[in-house]
CSV table of C-alpha atoms and ligand atoms in Angstrom, one decimal:
chain,number,residue,atom,x,y,z
A,1,MET,CA,35.8,29.3,16.9
A,2,SER,CA,33.9,26.4,18.3
A,3,GLU,CA,34.6,23.0,17.0
A,4,ALA,CA,32.8,21.9,13.8
A,5,VAL,CA,30.0,19.3,14.2
A,6,LYS,CA,31.1,16.3,12.2
A,7,LYS,CA,28.6,13.8,13.3
A,8,ILE,CA,25.1,13.6,14.8
A,9,VAL,CA,23.3,10.6,16.2
A,10,THR,CA,19.5,10.6,15.7
A,11,PRO,CA,17.9,7.4,17.1
A,12,ILE,CA,14.8,6.3,15.2
A,13,SER,CA,12.3,3.7,16.4
A,14,ILE,CA,8.7,3.0,15.6
A,15,GLU,CA,6.5,0.3,16.9
A,16,TYR,CA,4.0,-1.5,14.7
A,17,THR,CA,1.3,-3.9,15.5
A,18,ILE,CA,1.1,-6.1,12.5
A,19,THR,CA,-1.9,-8.2,11.5
A,20,PRO,CA,-0.6,-11.4,10.1
A,21,GLY,CA,-3.8,-11.8,8.0
A,22,ALA,CA,-6.5,-14.4,7.9
A,23,ALA,CA,-4.5,-17.3,6.3
A,24,PRO,CA,-1.2,-16.8,8.2
A,25,THR,CA,-3.2,-16.5,11.5
A,26,LYS,CA,-4.6,-20.0,11.0
A,27,PHE,CA,-1.0,-21.2,10.3
A,28,LEU,CA,0.3,-19.5,13.4
A,29,ARG,CA,-2.5,-21.0,15.6
A,30,GLY,CA,-1.7,-24.4,14.1
A,31,ILE,CA,2.1,-24.3,14.7
A,32,LYS,CA,1.5,-23.4,18.4
A,33,GLU,CA,-0.2,-26.8,18.6
A,34,GLY,CA,2.6,-28.5,16.7
A,35,ARG,CA,0.5,-28.7,13.5
A,36,LEU,CA,1.5,-27.4,10.1
A,37,LEU,CA,-1.5,-26.0,8.3
A,38,GLY,CA,-1.2,-25.0,4.6
A,39,GLN,CA,-3.8,-24.0,2.0
A,40,ARG,CA,-4.5,-25.6,-1.4
A,41,CYS,CA,-5.1,-23.5,-4.5
A,42,PRO,CA,-8.6,-24.4,-6.0
A,43,LYS,CA,-7.2,-24.0,-9.5
A,44,CYS,CA,-3.8,-25.6,-9.7
A,45,SER,CA,-4.0,-27.7,-6.5
A,46,LYS,CA,-0.7,-26.5,-5.2
A,47,VAL,CA,-0.4,-26.4,-1.4
A,48,TYR,CA,1.2,-23.3,0.1
A,49,LEU,CA,2.9,-23.5,3.4
A,50,PRO,CA,2.9,-21.1,5.1
A,51,PRO,CA,-0.3,-20.1,3.4
A,52,ARG,CA,-0.5,-16.5,2.0
A,53,GLY,CA,-4.3,-16.6,1.4
A,54,SER,CA,-3.7,-16.6,-2.4
A,55,CYS,CA,-2.1,-18.5,-5.2
A,56,THR,CA,0.5,-16.2,-6.9
A,57,VAL,CA,0.3,-18.3,-10.1
A,58,CYS,CA,-3.5,-18.4,-10.5
A,59,ALA,CA,-4.3,-15.1,-8.6
A,60,VAL,CA,-7.2,-16.6,-6.8
A,61,PRO,CA,-7.8,-16.8,-3.0
A,62,THR,CA,-6.9,-20.1,-1.3
A,63,VAL,CA,-9.3,-21.3,1.4
A,64,GLU,CA,-9.1,-25.1,1.6
A,65,GLU,CA,-7.0,-26.0,4.7
A,66,VAL,CA,-4.5,-28.9,4.4
A,67,GLU,CA,-2.4,-30.4,7.2
A,68,VAL,CA,1.1,-31.0,6.0
A,69,SER,CA,3.6,-33.5,7.4
A,70,ASP,CA,6.6,-32.4,9.5
A,71,GLN,CA,8.8,-34.8,7.4
A,72,GLY,CA,10.2,-33.7,4.1
A,73,THR,CA,13.0,-33.6,1.6
A,74,VAL,CA,16.0,-31.4,1.3
A,75,THR,CA,15.8,-29.9,-2.2
A,76,THR,CA,18.8,-27.6,-1.9
A,77,PHE,CA,21.1,-26.3,0.8
A,78,CYS,CA,24.1,-24.2,1.7
A,79,VAL,CA,26.8,-24.5,4.3
A,80,VAL,CA,27.2,-21.3,6.3
A,81,ASN,CA,30.9,-20.6,7.1
A,82,ILE,CA,30.7,-16.9,7.6
A,83,PRO,CA,30.1,-15.3,11.0
A,84,PHE,CA,27.7,-12.5,11.1
A,85,TYR,CA,26.0,-10.2,13.6
A,86,GLY,CA,23.2,-11.9,15.4
A,87,GLN,CA,24.2,-15.4,14.4
A,88,VAL,CA,22.6,-18.0,16.6
A,89,GLN,CA,24.2,-21.2,15.2
A,90,GLU,CA,27.8,-22.3,15.6
A,91,ILE,CA,29.5,-22.3,12.2
A,92,PRO,CA,29.8,-24.2,10.0
A,93,TYR,CA,26.1,-25.2,9.8
A,94,VAL,CA,23.6,-26.1,7.1
A,95,CYS,CA,20.7,-24.0,6.0
A,96,ALA,CA,18.4,-26.0,3.7
A,97,ALA,CA,15.2,-25.6,1.6
A,98,VAL,CA,12.9,-28.4,2.8
A,99,VAL,CA,9.8,-29.3,0.9
A,100,LEU,CA,7.5,-31.0,3.5
A,101,ASP,CA,5.4,-34.0,2.4
A,102,GLY,CA,2.1,-32.6,1.2
A,103,ALA,CA,3.4,-29.1,0.5
A,104,ASP,CA,4.4,-27.6,-2.8
A,105,LEU,CA,6.6,-24.8,-1.6
A,106,PRO,CA,9.9,-25.4,0.2
A,107,CYS,CA,10.4,-23.8,3.6
A,108,PHE,CA,13.8,-23.0,5.1
A,109,GLY,CA,15.4,-24.5,8.1
A,110,VAL,CA,18.6,-25.6,9.7
A,111,VAL,CA,19.7,-29.2,9.4
A,112,GLN,CA,21.4,-30.8,12.4
A,113,GLU,CA,22.4,-34.2,13.9
A,114,ILE,CA,24.3,-34.9,10.8
A,115,ALA,CA,27.8,-34.0,9.7
A,116,VAL,CA,27.8,-30.9,7.5
A,117,GLU,CA,29.6,-32.7,4.6
A,118,GLU,CA,27.0,-35.4,4.6
A,119,VAL,CA,24.0,-33.2,3.9
A,120,ARG,CA,22.8,-33.7,0.3
A,121,MET,CA,19.9,-33.0,-2.0
A,122,GLY,CA,17.2,-35.6,-1.5
A,123,LEU,CA,18.1,-36.2,2.1
A,124,ARG,CA,14.9,-37.1,4.1
A,125,VAL,CA,14.5,-35.0,7.2
A,126,GLN,CA,12.1,-34.6,10.1
A,127,ALA,CA,11.3,-31.5,12.2
A,128,VAL,CA,12.5,-31.4,15.8
A,129,TRP,CA,10.0,-29.4,17.8
A,130,VAL,CA,10.5,-27.5,21.0
A,131,ALA,CA,8.7,-28.9,24.0
A,132,PRO,CA,4.9,-28.3,23.8
A,133,GLU,CA,4.8,-25.9,26.8
A,134,GLU,CA,7.5,-23.7,25.2
A,135,ARG,CA,5.7,-23.3,21.9
A,136,GLY,CA,4.4,-19.9,20.7
A,137,TYR,CA,2.9,-18.4,17.6
A,138,THR,CA,6.2,-18.7,15.8
A,139,LEU,CA,8.2,-20.7,13.3
A,140,GLU,CA,10.8,-21.1,16.0
A,141,ASN,CA,8.7,-23.9,17.4
A,142,ILE,CA,10.7,-26.0,14.9
A,143,LYS,CA,14.3,-26.1,16.4
A,144,TYR,CA,15.8,-27.7,13.3
A,145,PHE,CA,15.5,-30.6,10.9
A,146,LYS,CA,17.3,-33.9,11.5
A,147,PRO,CA,17.7,-36.9,9.2
A,148,SER,CA,14.6,-39.2,9.4
A,149,GLY,CA,16.6,-42.3,8.5
A,150,GLN,CA,14.5,-42.9,5.4
A,151,ALA,CA,16.1,-43.6,2.0
A,152,ASP,CA,17.0,-40.5,0.0
A,153,ALA,CA,14.1,-39.2,-2.2
A,154,PRO,CA,14.7,-39.6,-5.9
A,155,PHE,CA,15.5,-36.4,-7.8
A,156,GLU,CA,12.3,-36.7,-9.9
A,157,SER,CA,10.2,-36.4,-6.8
A,158,TYR,CA,11.4,-32.9,-5.9
A,159,ARG,CA,12.8,-31.5,-9.2
A,160,GLU,CA,9.8,-29.1,-9.7
A,161,HIS,CA,10.3,-27.7,-6.2
A,162,LEU,CA,13.9,-26.5,-6.9
B,1,MET,CA,0.2,11.6,-27.3
B,2,ARG,CA,-1.9,8.4,-27.2
B,3,ASP,CA,-5.4,8.7,-25.7
B,4,ILE,CA,-5.5,6.8,-22.4
B,5,ALA,CA,-8.6,6.3,-20.2
B,6,LEU,CA,-9.7,4.8,-16.9
B,7,VAL,CA,-12.0,2.0,-17.9
B,8,SER,CA,-12.5,0.2,-14.6
B,9,PHE,CA,-11.8,0.6,-10.9
B,10,ALA,CA,-12.7,-0.6,-7.5
B,11,GLN,CA,-11.9,0.2,-3.9
B,12,ALA,CA,-12.2,-1.3,-0.4
B,13,PRO,CA,-14.4,0.4,2.1
B,14,SER,CA,-12.1,2.4,4.4
B,15,VAL,CA,-12.0,1.3,8.0
B,16,ARG,CA,-10.3,2.6,11.1
B,17,ARG,CA,-8.5,-0.7,11.8
B,18,GLU,CA,-8.8,-3.8,9.8
B,19,GLN,CA,-8.1,-6.5,12.5
B,20,ILE,CA,-8.3,-9.7,10.5
B,21,HIS,CA,-6.9,-9.1,7.0
B,22,ASN,CA,-3.4,-8.1,6.0
B,23,GLU,CA,-2.7,-5.6,3.2
B,24,VAL,CA,-2.6,-8.2,0.5
B,25,GLU,CA,-5.9,-9.8,1.7
B,26,ILE,CA,-7.5,-6.3,1.5
B,27,LEU,CA,-6.1,-5.6,-1.9
B,28,MET,CA,-6.8,-8.9,-3.6
B,29,PRO,CA,-10.6,-8.6,-4.0
B,30,VAL,CA,-10.2,-5.0,-5.0
B,31,VAL,CA,-7.9,-5.8,-7.9
B,32,ALA,CA,-10.1,-8.8,-8.8
B,33,GLU,CA,-13.2,-6.6,-8.9
B,34,ALA,CA,-11.5,-3.9,-11.1
B,35,VAL,CA,-10.4,-6.6,-13.5
B,36,ARG,CA,-13.8,-8.3,-13.5
B,37,ARG,CA,-15.7,-5.1,-14.1
B,38,CYS,CA,-14.1,-4.3,-17.5
B,39,GLY,CA,-13.9,-8.0,-18.5
B,40,ILE,CA,-10.2,-7.9,-19.5
B,41,ASP,CA,-8.2,-11.1,-19.1
B,42,ARG,CA,-5.7,-10.6,-16.3
B,43,ARG,CA,-3.0,-12.1,-18.5
B,44,ASP,CA,-3.7,-9.5,-21.2
B,45,ILE,CA,-2.8,-6.6,-19.0
B,46,GLY,CA,0.4,-5.1,-20.4
B,47,PHE,CA,1.8,-3.3,-17.3
B,48,THR,CA,1.3,-3.3,-13.6
B,49,CYS,CA,2.3,-0.5,-11.3
B,50,SER,CA,1.6,-0.1,-7.5
B,51,GLY,CA,2.0,2.6,-4.9
B,52,SER,CA,2.6,1.7,-1.2
B,53,SER,CA,5.1,2.4,1.6
B,54,ASP,CA,7.3,0.0,3.6
B,55,TYR,CA,7.4,2.6,6.4
B,56,LEU,CA,3.6,2.5,6.6
B,57,ALA,CA,3.5,-1.3,6.5
B,58,GLY,CA,6.4,-1.7,8.9
B,59,LEU,CA,7.9,-4.4,6.6
B,60,PRO,CA,10.7,-4.3,4.0
B,61,PHE,CA,9.7,-5.0,0.4
B,62,SER,CA,6.0,-5.2,1.4
B,63,PHE,CA,5.0,-4.3,-2.1
B,64,VAL,CA,6.5,-7.6,-3.4
B,65,THR,CA,4.0,-9.6,-1.4
B,66,ALA,CA,1.2,-7.6,-3.0
B,67,LEU,CA,2.1,-9.3,-6.3
B,68,ASP,CA,1.1,-12.6,-4.8
B,69,GLY,CA,-2.5,-11.3,-4.7
B,70,VAL,CA,-2.4,-9.8,-8.1
B,71,GLY,CA,-1.0,-12.8,-9.8
B,72,ALA,CA,2.4,-12.8,-11.4
B,73,TRP,CA,2.4,-15.8,-13.6
B,74,PRO,CA,3.0,-15.9,-16.6
B,75,PRO,CA,5.6,-13.3,-15.6
B,76,ILE,CA,4.3,-9.7,-15.7
B,77,GLU,CA,5.9,-6.4,-16.4
B,78,GLU,CA,5.7,-4.6,-13.1
B,79,SER,CA,6.8,-1.5,-11.3
B,80,HIS,CA,6.3,0.2,-8.0
B,81,VAL,CA,6.4,3.7,-6.6
B,82,GLU,CA,7.0,4.5,-3.0
B,83,MET,CA,4.2,7.0,-3.4
B,84,ASP,CA,0.4,7.2,-3.4
B,85,GLY,CA,-1.2,5.0,-6.1
B,86,ALA,CA,-2.0,8.2,-8.1
B,87,TRP,CA,1.7,8.4,-8.9
B,88,ALA,CA,1.6,4.7,-10.0
B,89,LEU,CA,-1.2,5.8,-12.4
B,90,TYR,CA,1.1,8.5,-13.7
B,91,GLU,CA,3.8,6.0,-14.4
B,92,ALA,CA,1.4,3.7,-16.1
B,93,PHE,CA,0.1,6.6,-18.2
B,94,VAL,CA,3.7,7.3,-19.3
B,95,ARG,CA,4.4,3.6,-19.9
B,96,LEU,CA,1.3,3.4,-22.1
B,97,GLN,CA,2.6,6.3,-24.2
B,98,HIS,CA,5.4,4.0,-25.4
B,99,GLY,CA,2.8,2.4,-27.6
B,100,ASP,CA,3.8,-1.3,-27.2
B,101,VAL,CA,1.2,-2.2,-24.6
B,102,ASP,CA,-2.4,-1.0,-24.5
B,103,SER,CA,-3.6,-1.7,-20.9
B,104,ALA,CA,-2.3,-1.3,-17.4
B,105,LEU,CA,-3.3,-2.2,-13.8
B,106,VAL,CA,-2.5,0.4,-11.1
B,107,PHE,CA,-3.2,0.1,-7.4
B,108,GLY,CA,-2.4,1.8,-4.1
B,109,PHE,CA,-2.9,0.2,-0.7
B,110,GLY,CA,-2.0,0.6,2.9
B,111,LYS,CA,-2.9,0.1,6.5
B,112,SER,CA,-2.4,3.3,8.3
B,113,SER,CA,-3.5,1.7,11.5
B,114,VAL,CA,-0.5,-0.6,12.2
B,115,GLY,CA,1.9,2.1,13.3
B,116,PRO,CA,1.7,5.6,14.9
B,117,LEU,CA,0.8,7.3,11.7
B,118,ARG,CA,1.7,10.9,12.8
B,119,GLU,CA,5.2,9.7,13.6
B,120,VAL,CA,5.6,7.3,10.6
B,121,LEU,CA,5.0,10.3,8.4
B,122,SER,CA,7.8,12.2,10.2
B,123,LEU,CA,10.2,9.8,8.6
B,124,GLN,CA,9.7,11.5,5.2
B,125,LEU,CA,11.2,14.7,6.5
B,126,ASP,CA,14.7,16.0,6.0
B,127,PRO,CA,16.7,13.4,7.9
B,128,TYR,CA,19.3,15.7,9.2
B,129,TYR,CA,17.7,18.9,10.6
B,130,VAL,CA,14.0,18.2,10.8
B,131,ALA,CA,13.2,14.5,11.3
B,132,PRO,CA,15.4,14.2,14.4
B,133,LEU,CA,13.0,16.8,16.1
B,134,TRP,CA,10.1,14.4,15.4
B,135,PRO,CA,7.6,17.0,14.2
B,136,ASP,CA,4.5,14.9,13.5
B,137,SER,CA,2.2,15.3,10.5
B,138,ILE,CA,-0.6,17.0,12.4
B,139,SER,CA,1.7,19.4,14.2
B,140,LEU,CA,3.2,20.5,10.8
B,141,ALA,CA,-0.3,20.9,9.3
B,142,ALA,CA,-1.2,23.0,12.3
B,143,LEU,CA,1.7,25.3,11.6
B,144,GLN,CA,0.3,25.7,8.1
B,145,ALA,CA,-3.2,26.2,9.4
B,146,ARG,CA,-1.9,28.9,11.8
B,147,ALA,CA,-0.1,30.7,9.0
B,148,LEU,CA,-3.4,30.7,7.0
B,149,LEU,CA,-5.4,32.1,9.9
B,150,ASP,CA,-2.7,34.7,10.5
B,151,SER,CA,-3.1,35.8,6.9
B,152,GLY,CA,-6.5,37.0,7.9
B,153,GLU,CA,-8.2,35.5,4.9
B,154,TYR,CA,-9.9,32.5,6.6
B,155,GLY,CA,-11.2,31.7,10.0
B,156,GLU,CA,-11.6,28.5,12.0
B,157,ALA,CA,-15.3,28.5,10.9
B,158,ASP,CA,-14.2,28.3,7.3
B,159,PHE,CA,-12.2,25.2,8.2
B,160,ALA,CA,-15.1,23.6,10.0
B,161,ALA,CA,-17.4,24.4,7.0
B,162,VAL,CA,-15.2,22.2,4.9
B,163,ALA,CA,-15.6,19.3,7.4
B,164,VAL,CA,-19.4,19.8,7.5
B,165,ARG,CA,-19.7,19.6,3.7
B,166,SER,CA,-17.3,16.7,3.4
B,167,ARG,CA,-19.1,14.6,6.1
B,168,ARG,CA,-22.5,15.4,4.6
B,169,ASP,CA,-21.4,14.4,1.1
B,170,ALA,CA,-19.8,11.2,2.5
B,171,LYS,CA,-23.2,10.0,3.5
B,172,SER,CA,-23.8,8.8,0.0
B,173,ASN,CA,-20.3,7.2,-0.3
B,174,PRO,CA,-20.4,3.5,0.8
B,175,ASN,CA,-16.6,3.5,1.1
B,176,ALA,CA,-16.4,6.4,3.4
B,177,GLN,CA,-15.4,6.1,7.0
B,178,LEU,CA,-16.7,9.4,8.5
B,179,SER,CA,-20.0,10.8,7.5
B,180,GLY,CA,-23.1,12.5,9.0
B,181,ASP,CA,-24.8,15.8,9.6
B,182,PHE,CA,-22.9,18.3,11.7
B,183,ALA,CA,-23.1,22.1,12.3
B,184,VAL,CA,-20.2,24.4,12.2
B,185,ALA,CA,-21.0,25.9,15.6
B,186,GLU,CA,-21.2,22.4,17.1
B,187,LEU,CA,-17.8,21.4,15.6
B,188,LEU,CA,-16.1,24.6,16.9
B,189,GLU,CA,-17.0,23.6,20.5
B,190,SER,CA,-14.6,20.7,20.4
B,191,ASP,CA,-11.1,20.9,21.8
B,192,TYR,CA,-8.0,21.4,19.7
B,193,ILE,CA,-5.8,18.4,19.1
B,194,ALA,CA,-3.0,20.6,17.7
B,195,SER,CA,-4.1,24.3,17.8
B,196,PRO,CA,-5.7,25.6,15.6
B,197,LEU,CA,-6.7,22.1,14.3
B,198,ARG,CA,-9.6,20.2,15.9
B,199,ARG,CA,-10.4,16.5,15.2
B,200,HIS,CA,-12.8,17.4,12.4
B,201,ASP,CA,-10.0,19.3,10.6
B,202,CYS,CA,-8.0,16.1,10.3
B,203,ALA,CA,-8.5,13.1,8.0
B,204,PRO,CA,-9.3,9.9,9.8
B,205,ILE,CA,-6.8,7.1,10.1
B,206,SER,CA,-7.8,4.5,7.5
B,207,ASP,CA,-7.0,1.1,6.1
B,208,GLY,CA,-7.9,0.6,2.5
B,209,ALA,CA,-7.0,0.0,-1.1
B,210,CYS,CA,-7.9,1.1,-4.6
B,211,ALA,CA,-7.3,-0.3,-8.1
B,212,ALA,CA,-7.9,1.0,-11.6
B,213,ILE,CA,-7.5,-0.3,-15.1
B,214,LEU,CA,-6.2,2.0,-17.8
B,215,ALA,CA,-6.5,1.3,-21.5
B,216,SER,CA,-5.6,3.1,-24.7
B,217,GLY,CA,-7.8,4.3,-27.6
B,218,ASP,CA,-10.0,1.6,-29.1
B,219,LEU,CA,-9.4,-0.9,-26.4
B,220,ALA,CA,-10.7,1.6,-23.9
B,221,ARG,CA,-13.9,2.0,-25.9
B,222,GLN,CA,-14.3,-1.8,-26.1
B,223,LEU,CA,-13.9,-2.3,-22.4
B,224,CYS,CA,-16.0,0.6,-21.3
B,225,GLU,CA,-19.1,2.3,-22.6
B,226,ARG,CA,-17.9,5.8,-21.5
B,227,PRO,CA,-14.2,5.8,-20.6
B,228,ALA,CA,-12.8,8.6,-18.5
B,229,TRP,CA,-10.1,10.0,-20.7
B,230,ILE,CA,-6.9,11.4,-19.2
B,231,ARG,CA,-6.6,14.7,-21.0
B,232,GLY,CA,-3.8,16.1,-18.8
B,233,ILE,CA,-1.7,14.8,-15.9
B,234,ASP,CA,1.2,16.5,-14.2
B,235,HIS,CA,3.0,16.4,-10.8
B,236,ARG,CA,5.2,18.9,-9.1
B,237,ILE,CA,7.1,19.3,-5.9
B,238,ASP,CA,7.9,22.0,-3.4
B,239,THR,CA,11.2,22.2,-1.5
B,240,ILE,CA,11.6,19.9,1.5
B,241,ASN,CA,12.6,22.9,3.6
B,242,ILE,CA,9.3,23.9,5.1
B,243,GLY,CA,10.7,27.2,6.3
B,244,ASP,CA,11.5,28.2,2.7
B,245,ARG,CA,7.9,27.8,1.6
B,246,ASN,CA,4.9,30.1,1.8
B,247,LEU,CA,2.7,27.7,3.6
B,248,CYS,CA,-0.4,29.7,2.7
B,249,ASP,CA,0.0,28.9,-0.9
B,250,SER,CA,0.9,25.8,-2.9
B,251,ALA,CA,3.2,26.7,-5.8
B,252,SER,CA,3.5,23.0,-6.8
B,253,ALA,CA,-0.2,22.4,-6.9
B,254,LYS,CA,-0.7,25.6,-9.0
B,255,LEU,CA,2.0,24.6,-11.4
B,256,ALA,CA,0.7,21.0,-11.8
B,257,SER,CA,-2.8,22.4,-12.4
B,258,GLU,CA,-1.4,24.8,-15.1
B,259,LYS,CA,0.6,22.1,-16.8
B,260,SER,CA,-2.3,19.6,-16.8
B,261,GLY,CA,-4.2,22.0,-18.9
B,262,ALA,CA,-7.1,22.2,-16.4
B,263,ALA,CA,-7.9,25.8,-17.4
B,264,ALA,CA,-8.4,25.0,-21.1
B,265,ASP,CA,-12.1,24.3,-20.5
B,266,LYS,CA,-14.7,24.4,-17.8
B,267,ILE,CA,-14.0,22.2,-14.7
B,268,GLU,CA,-17.3,21.0,-13.4
B,269,MET,CA,-16.0,19.0,-10.5
B,270,ALA,CA,-12.8,18.6,-8.5
B,271,GLU,CA,-11.8,15.7,-6.2
B,272,LEU,CA,-9.1,17.2,-4.0
B,273,CYS,CA,-6.9,15.2,-1.7
B,274,ALA,CA,-6.8,17.5,1.3
B,275,PRO,CA,-6.2,15.5,4.5
B,276,PHE,CA,-6.8,18.7,6.5
B,277,THR,CA,-9.7,21.1,6.1
B,278,HIS,CA,-7.5,24.2,5.6
B,279,GLN,CA,-5.5,22.5,2.8
B,280,GLU,CA,-8.7,22.3,0.7
B,281,LEU,CA,-8.9,26.1,0.9
B,282,ILE,CA,-5.2,26.5,-0.1
B,283,LEU,CA,-5.7,24.1,-3.0
B,284,ARG,CA,-8.8,25.7,-4.3
B,285,ARG,CA,-7.1,29.1,-4.3
B,286,ALA,CA,-3.9,27.8,-5.8
B,287,MET,CA,-5.7,26.1,-8.7
B,288,GLY,CA,-8.3,28.8,-9.2
B,289,LEU,CA,-11.3,26.6,-8.4
B,290,GLY,CA,-14.2,29.0,-7.8
B,291,ASP,CA,-17.6,28.4,-6.1
B,292,GLU,CA,-19.1,27.1,-9.3
B,293,VAL,CA,-16.9,24.0,-9.1
B,294,ARG,CA,-18.4,21.1,-7.2
B,295,ILE,CA,-15.7,20.0,-4.6
B,296,ASN,CA,-15.3,16.4,-3.3
B,297,PRO,CA,-18.8,14.9,-3.7
B,298,SER,CA,-17.2,11.7,-2.3
B,299,GLY,CA,-16.5,13.4,1.0
B,300,GLY,CA,-12.8,13.5,0.1
B,301,ALA,CA,-9.8,12.5,2.2
B,302,LEU,CA,-11.6,14.0,5.3
B,303,ALA,CA,-14.1,11.1,5.0
B,304,ALA,CA,-11.6,8.3,4.3
B,305,ASN,CA,-7.9,8.6,4.0
B,306,PRO,CA,-6.1,5.3,3.4
B,307,VAL,CA,-2.5,6.7,3.0
B,308,MET,CA,-1.0,5.5,-0.3
B,309,ALA,CA,-4.5,4.9,-1.9
B,310,SER,CA,-6.2,8.2,-1.0
B,311,GLY,CA,-5.0,10.1,-4.1
B,312,LEU,CA,-5.8,7.3,-6.5
B,313,ILE,CA,-9.3,7.2,-4.9
B,314,ARG,CA,-9.8,10.8,-5.8
B,315,ILE,CA,-9.0,10.0,-9.5
B,316,VAL,CA,-11.3,7.0,-9.4
B,317,GLU,CA,-14.2,8.9,-7.7
B,318,LEU,CA,-13.9,11.5,-10.5
B,319,ALA,CA,-13.8,8.8,-13.2
B,320,ALA,CA,-16.9,7.2,-11.8
B,321,ARG,CA,-18.8,10.6,-12.2
B,322,ILE,CA,-17.6,10.7,-15.8
B,323,GLN,CA,-18.4,7.1,-16.6
B,324,SER,CA,-22.0,7.6,-15.3
B,325,GLY,CA,-22.4,10.6,-17.5
B,326,GLU,CA,-23.0,12.9,-14.5
B,327,ILE,CA,-20.2,15.2,-15.6
B,328,ASP,CA,-18.1,15.7,-18.8
B,329,ARG,CA,-15.0,17.2,-17.4
B,330,GLY,CA,-13.3,17.4,-14.0
B,331,LEU,CA,-10.0,17.5,-12.1
B,332,ALA,CA,-8.6,15.1,-9.6
B,333,HIS,CA,-5.7,15.9,-7.2
B,334,ALA,CA,-3.3,13.8,-5.1
B,335,THR,CA,-0.8,15.0,-2.5
B,336,GLN,CA,2.1,13.6,-0.6
B,337,GLY,CA,4.6,14.9,1.9
B,338,PRO,CA,4.2,17.4,4.7
B,339,CYS,CA,1.9,20.5,4.2
B,340,LEU,CA,1.0,19.6,0.6
B,341,GLN,CA,4.7,19.3,-0.5
B,342,GLN,CA,4.0,17.2,-3.6
B,343,ASN,CA,1.0,17.6,-5.8
B,344,LEU,CA,-0.4,15.7,-8.8
B,345,VAL,CA,-3.3,16.9,-11.0
B,346,CYS,CA,-5.2,14.8,-13.4
B,347,VAL,CA,-7.8,16.1,-15.8
B,348,LEU,CA,-10.5,13.7,-16.9
B,349,GLU,CA,-13.0,14.0,-19.7
B,350,GLY,CA,-15.9,12.0,-21.1
B,351,GLU,CA,-16.4,11.7,-24.9
C,1,ZN,ZN1,-2.9,-21.9,-8.2
């Protein structure tokens, strides 16, 4: 009797060439130059960043391009204390939803240059970019957000973005 | 049973590789066009169901992003099948039978060009004994074609004749990708890509999308002058073990056709989703479609085959012939899986 096969390993890998799409392509070109390009909905005027090419609320295409500030407000956040595979940051660190000035959709980023326990809702932050010569077509061009030193934003100013 | 009909539809022209737009950007104008054509208010649509595949897109939960383009506010009732849009239509048909909603939006979409399609389709095979060998979709279809040739009933010229007719008919289909006048002898001079299949035996690789609006009873008559009524719809599946099947036949297609009630009256036209020439021959025989039945006036999947939309496109092409009054009754078919493993049959009638 030969030994029973109890386990097989079957490696699977497939390579794709993804097309980001017309709207995300403009965003990616912009972020390589250190600019944040969103799109405004012609119906409800909300600014999407990154733009998806459509407004999910109004179901219409978005075309008008809007440059958004790299400063914004922490709307909500969490402190990451759990190590996981592929982790880049040293724990504990703060992952936050930041609504950039001029945008209506929060984006996610890490908040640094501030003690973890001092991060709060309404904290004003500013993007810290990688050096221009190291920038690519990627969100990683923004290393992290740091406190901008401005006074905290009042709750009313970001409540609808929570 | 409630009477349900296709009242409106639209599709994107199929292309070999859409370089600029992503899946959602292809889909969005198609859905908007289907909604616009029947004049229904988007917010009045009672149910939304989509068909697409993350393996095709190379992205997890890719169908969720499609809802951005469709519009999901106020909140919509929505479902998804990891199948061709024809199965999304089936789910919508069943959902409308509940009686509490009267209309549904269905769509199927996909870009077959972003990954190696032949290998992507291998991932739907039995993961333990077959998929690790990486038999690709064309090689498996070639085994089936070889079995059919060995049966002695068809020759390679019969295969080529299907391609000639499909490409000729596709000349009048603005959404087709492959069309033109060819001769059987000319096609048979080309090399095999997986013996006995030549390039003309295989559907093209296509990016595309298709959407349709279903409505029940009186609403259908309000939205459309001549709705295409769904008189029967059924889908069946053969075993995943390819070695356990008679590849020259399609038991599941035969059963789906029987259960759909196709034989109850004359079938004038059939839109068959056969991504390989020999599969059309198998399907016609399995469903008992004789020479009097007009097959694939759109050019079929051999003229344009956006995977995950191709089956829904067959239904929509047939519905268009009914809406225009060209025919009164026909059959549309969709398939999924290797060598016609899963088959759906939909019988449409005018009033
Ligand atoms: Zn809007």
